[in-house]
């Protein structure tokens, strides 16, 4: 299987604290890979490395044969033109209409004329189900619509790689399921390589082809969604079965404690 990204021996520190501990894994091309794990496991830090916002202490991140961990800003900008990112809060510019938000990366990075850009904007908004909302502003949209508008902007330049940071955060179950369907559509129709950072299990089971699971800064699983479900790793079972680390006290335990046993 051809890989879109290869991470090798990635180590990251915040001050003296080691956050990512010698991570090595691959992300297959043309598939949806979910980076999974509980709060504080290092998912968001890893995503920032993959999109070039953070430099690691050591290690490499290979995209199309280039190690983005050692590229300068000008070289990184060229790589970023082939990637799209939907941030957790959509990150739309409130002073611009939805159409202007989507048009911004096209206007910044191409020499296309205005009429062509507007055609592209309408196509992207139609793709995410926002046709007719071109002139609305972010403040006039619901949370789910903002996410879709942010996605339209993320795919404005037809990226090879598409990253999602907690796409279901703050959304009701129905809206979240609709966004999952959209992710599947992008993978199936455009053969994009999609990387989703999340801890939402319903979304994972719906969209994932491949899963990388982190626990306290380490990779504890890397494989297909079926292999994840079949894993007997205690940490994975605890996460998938939504069991707390410490089982609740039984009534007998409680009475033994207050009796001094």
Coordinates of C-alpha atoms in Angstrom, one line a residue:
X1 CA 0.0 0.0 0.0
X2 CA 1.4 3.4 -1.0
X3 CA 1.9 5.8 1.9
X4 CA 1.0 9.5 1.8
X5 CA 2.8 10.3 5.1
X6 CA 5.6 8.5 6.9
X7 CA 6.5 9.5 10.5
X8 CA 9.7 8.1 11.9
X9 CA 11.1 8.4 15.4
X10 CA 9.2 11.6 16.2
X11 CA 10.0 13.1 19.6
X12 CA 8.5 16.4 20.9
X13 CA 9.1 18.3 24.2
X14 CA 7.2 21.2 25.8
X15 CA 10.0 22.5 27.9
X16 CA 11.4 19.5 29.9
X17 CA 8.2 17.4 29.4
X18 CA 8.3 14.8 26.6
X19 CA 4.9 14.9 24.8
X20 CA 5.4 12.6 21.8
X21 CA 7.6 9.6 22.6
X22 CA 9.4 8.2 19.5
X23 CA 6.4 7.8 17.3
X24 CA 6.7 5.8 14.0
X25 CA 3.8 5.1 11.7
X26 CA 2.6 5.5 8.1
X27 CA -0.6 7.0 6.7
X28 CA -1.9 5.2 3.6
X29 CA -2.7 7.2 0.4
X30 CA -6.3 7.6 -0.6
X31 CA -7.7 6.3 2.7
X32 CA -9.3 7.9 5.8
X33 CA -6.9 7.6 8.7
X34 CA -8.2 8.4 12.2
X35 CA -5.8 9.5 14.9
X36 CA -7.5 8.3 18.1
X37 CA -7.0 8.7 21.8
X38 CA -8.2 10.2 25.0
X39 CA -7.8 13.8 26.1
X40 CA -4.1 14.8 26.7
X41 CA -2.7 11.8 24.7
X42 CA -0.9 14.0 22.2
X43 CA -3.4 14.0 19.2
X44 CA -3.5 17.7 18.7
X45 CA 0.2 18.1 19.1
X46 CA 0.8 15.4 16.5
X47 CA -1.6 17.1 14.1
X48 CA 0.3 20.4 14.4
X49 CA 3.4 18.6 13.4
X50 CA 1.7 17.0 10.4
X51 CA 0.5 20.3 9.1
X52 CA 3.8 22.0 9.7
X53 CA 2.8 24.3 12.6
X54 CA 5.3 22.8 15.1
X55 CA 8.8 21.5 14.7
X56 CA 9.7 18.3 16.6
X57 CA 12.6 17.8 18.9
X58 CA 13.8 15.1 16.6
X59 CA 12.5 12.7 14.0
X60 CA 11.1 13.0 10.5
X61 CA 7.7 13.5 8.7
X62 CA 7.9 12.5 5.1
X63 CA 5.3 13.9 2.6
X64 CA 6.0 13.1 -1.1
X65 CA 9.6 12.3 -0.2
X66 CA 10.1 15.7 1.6
X67 CA 10.8 15.8 5.3
X68 CA 8.6 18.7 6.4
X69 CA 10.3 18.7 9.8
X70 CA 13.3 20.4 8.3
X71 CA 11.8 22.6 5.6
X72 CA 12.0 26.4 5.9
X73 CA 8.8 28.5 5.8
X74 CA 9.0 29.1 2.0
X75 CA 9.3 25.4 1.3
X76 CA 6.6 24.6 3.8
X77 CA 4.2 27.0 2.0
X78 CA 4.6 25.0 -1.2
X79 CA 3.7 21.8 0.7
X80 CA 0.7 23.5 2.4
X81 CA -0.8 24.4 -1.0
X82 CA -1.4 20.7 -1.5
X83 CA -3.1 20.3 1.9
X84 CA -6.3 21.5 3.4
X85 CA -7.2 21.8 7.1
X86 CA -10.6 22.0 8.8
X87 CA -9.8 23.4 12.3
X88 CA -12.0 22.5 15.3
X89 CA -13.7 25.9 15.4
X90 CA -13.9 26.2 11.6
X91 CA -11.6 29.4 11.9
X92 CA -13.7 31.5 9.5
X93 CA -13.0 35.2 9.2
X94 CA -16.1 36.9 10.7
X95 CA -15.7 40.1 8.6
X96 CA -16.0 38.1 5.3
X97 CA -19.0 36.4 3.7
X98 CA -18.9 32.7 3.3
X99 CA -18.0 33.1 -0.4
X100 CA -15.2 35.5 0.4
X101 CA -13.8 33.0 3.0
X102 CA -13.8 30.2 0.5
X103 CA -12.3 32.4 -2.3
X104 CA -9.5 33.6 -0.1
X105 CA -7.0 30.7 -0.6
X106 CA -7.7 30.6 -4.3
X107 CA -7.1 34.4 -4.7
X108 CA -4.0 34.2 -2.6
X109 CA -2.3 31.2 -4.3
X110 CA -3.5 31.3 -7.9
X111 CA -3.7 33.9 -10.8
X112 CA -7.2 32.9 -11.8
X113 CA -9.6 35.7 -12.7
X114 CA -12.5 36.7 -10.5
X115 CA -15.2 35.0 -12.6
X116 CA -13.4 31.7 -12.5
X117 CA -12.8 32.0 -8.7
X118 CA -16.5 32.6 -8.2
X119 CA -17.4 29.5 -10.2
X120 CA -15.0 27.5 -8.1
X121 CA -16.5 28.9 -4.9
X122 CA -20.0 28.0 -5.9
X123 CA -18.9 24.5 -6.8
X124 CA -17.2 24.0 -3.4
X125 CA -20.2 25.4 -1.5
X126 CA -22.6 23.1 -3.5
X127 CA -20.4 20.1 -2.7
X128 CA -20.7 20.7 1.1
X129 CA -24.4 21.5 0.9
X130 CA -24.2 25.3 1.3
X131 CA -25.4 26.4 -2.1
X132 CA -27.3 29.7 -1.7
X133 CA -25.5 30.7 1.4
X134 CA -22.7 32.6 -0.5
X135 CA -23.5 36.0 1.0
X136 CA -24.1 34.9 4.6
X137 CA -21.6 35.7 7.3
X138 CA -20.3 33.2 9.8
X139 CA -22.3 34.8 12.6
X140 CA -25.5 33.9 10.7
X141 CA -24.7 30.2 10.4
X142 CA -25.2 27.3 12.8
X143 CA -22.3 25.3 14.2
X144 CA -22.7 22.6 11.6
X145 CA -23.0 25.0 8.7
X146 CA -19.8 26.8 9.9
X147 CA -18.0 23.5 9.8
X148 CA -19.2 22.9 6.3
X149 CA -18.1 26.4 5.2
X150 CA -14.7 25.7 6.8
X151 CA -14.5 22.5 4.8
X152 CA -15.4 24.2 1.6
X153 CA -12.5 26.6 2.2
X154 CA -10.2 23.7 3.1
X155 CA -10.9 22.0 -0.3
X156 CA -10.8 25.2 -2.3
X157 CA -7.5 24.3 -3.9
X158 CA -8.3 20.6 -4.4
X159 CA -5.7 19.4 -1.9
X160 CA -4.1 15.9 -2.0
X161 CA -4.2 15.8 1.8
X162 CA -7.1 16.9 4.0
X163 CA -6.8 17.2 7.8
X164 CA -9.7 17.5 10.3
X165 CA -9.2 18.5 13.9
X166 CA -12.1 17.1 16.0
X167 CA -14.7 17.7 13.3
X168 CA -17.6 16.6 15.5
X169 CA -16.8 18.8 18.4
X170 CA -19.8 20.9 19.5
X171 CA -22.2 19.2 17.1
X172 CA -25.4 17.3 17.8
X173 CA -25.4 13.6 16.7
X174 CA -27.4 14.2 13.6
X175 CA -25.2 17.1 12.3
X176 CA -22.1 15.1 13.2
X177 CA -23.3 12.1 11.2
X178 CA -23.9 14.4 8.2
X179 CA -20.3 15.7 8.4
X180 CA -19.1 12.0 8.6
X181 CA -21.1 11.3 5.4
X182 CA -19.4 14.3 3.7
X183 CA -15.9 13.0 4.7
X184 CA -16.8 9.6 3.2
X185 CA -18.0 11.4 0.0
X186 CA -14.7 13.3 -0.3
X187 CA -12.7 10.1 0.1
X188 CA -14.8 8.0 -2.4
X189 CA -15.3 10.6 -5.1
X190 CA -12.1 12.5 -5.0
X191 CA -9.8 9.8 -3.7
X192 CA -8.3 12.2 -1.1
X193 CA -6.0 11.1 1.7
X194 CA -7.9 12.2 4.8
X195 CA -6.6 12.4 8.3
X196 CA -9.1 12.9 11.2
X197 CA -8.1 13.6 14.8
X198 CA -10.9 12.7 17.1
X199 CA -12.0 10.7 20.2
X200 CA -15.6 10.3 19.0
X201 CA -16.2 6.6 18.6
X202 CA -19.3 6.7 16.4
X203 CA -17.4 8.8 13.9
X204 CA -14.4 6.5 14.1
X205 CA -16.5 3.4 13.3
X206 CA -18.2 5.2 10.4
X207 CA -15.3 6.8 8.6
X208 CA -12.1 5.1 9.4
X209 CA -10.2 2.8 7.1
X210 CA -7.1 2.9 9.2
X211 CA -6.5 3.9 12.8
X212 CA -3.5 5.2 14.8
X213 CA -4.2 5.2 18.5
X214 CA -2.1 7.2 21.0
X215 CA -1.9 6.8 24.7
X216 CA 0.2 9.2 26.8
X217 CA 2.3 10.2 23.8
X218 CA 3.0 6.7 22.5
X219 CA 1.5 4.8 19.6
X220 CA -0.3 1.7 21.1
X221 CA -2.0 0.7 17.9
X222 CA -1.6 1.1 14.1
X223 CA -3.8 -0.8 11.7
X224 CA -7.2 -1.2 10.1
X225 CA -10.5 -0.5 11.9
X226 CA -11.3 -4.2 12.0
X227 CA -8.0 -5.0 13.6
X228 CA -8.7 -2.3 16.2
X229 CA -12.0 -3.8 17.1
X230 CA -10.4 -7.2 17.5
X231 CA -7.5 -6.0 19.7
X232 CA -7.1 -7.4 23.2
X233 CA -4.9 -4.6 24.4
X234 CA -6.3 -3.6 27.8
X235 CA -5.9 0.2 27.1
X236 CA -7.7 -0.2 23.8
X237 CA -10.5 -2.3 25.2
X238 CA -11.0 0.3 28.0
X239 CA -11.3 3.1 25.5
X240 CA -13.6 1.2 23.0
X241 CA -15.8 0.0 25.8
X242 CA -15.9 3.4 27.5
X243 CA -14.7 2.0 30.9
X244 CA -13.2 4.2 33.5
X245 CA -9.7 3.4 34.7
X246 CA -11.0 2.7 38.2
X247 CA -14.2 0.7 38.5
X248 CA -16.8 2.3 40.7
X249 CA -17.1 1.0 44.3
X250 CA -19.8 -1.6 45.0
X251 CA -22.1 -1.0 47.9
X252 CA -20.2 -3.7 49.9
X253 CA -16.9 -1.8 49.2
X254 CA -18.5 1.4 50.5
X255 CA -19.7 -0.1 53.7
X256 CA -16.4 -1.8 54.4
X257 CA -14.6 1.6 53.9
X258 CA -16.9 3.5 56.3
X259 CA -16.6 0.6 58.8
X260 CA -12.9 1.0 58.8
X261 CA -12.0 -2.3 57.0

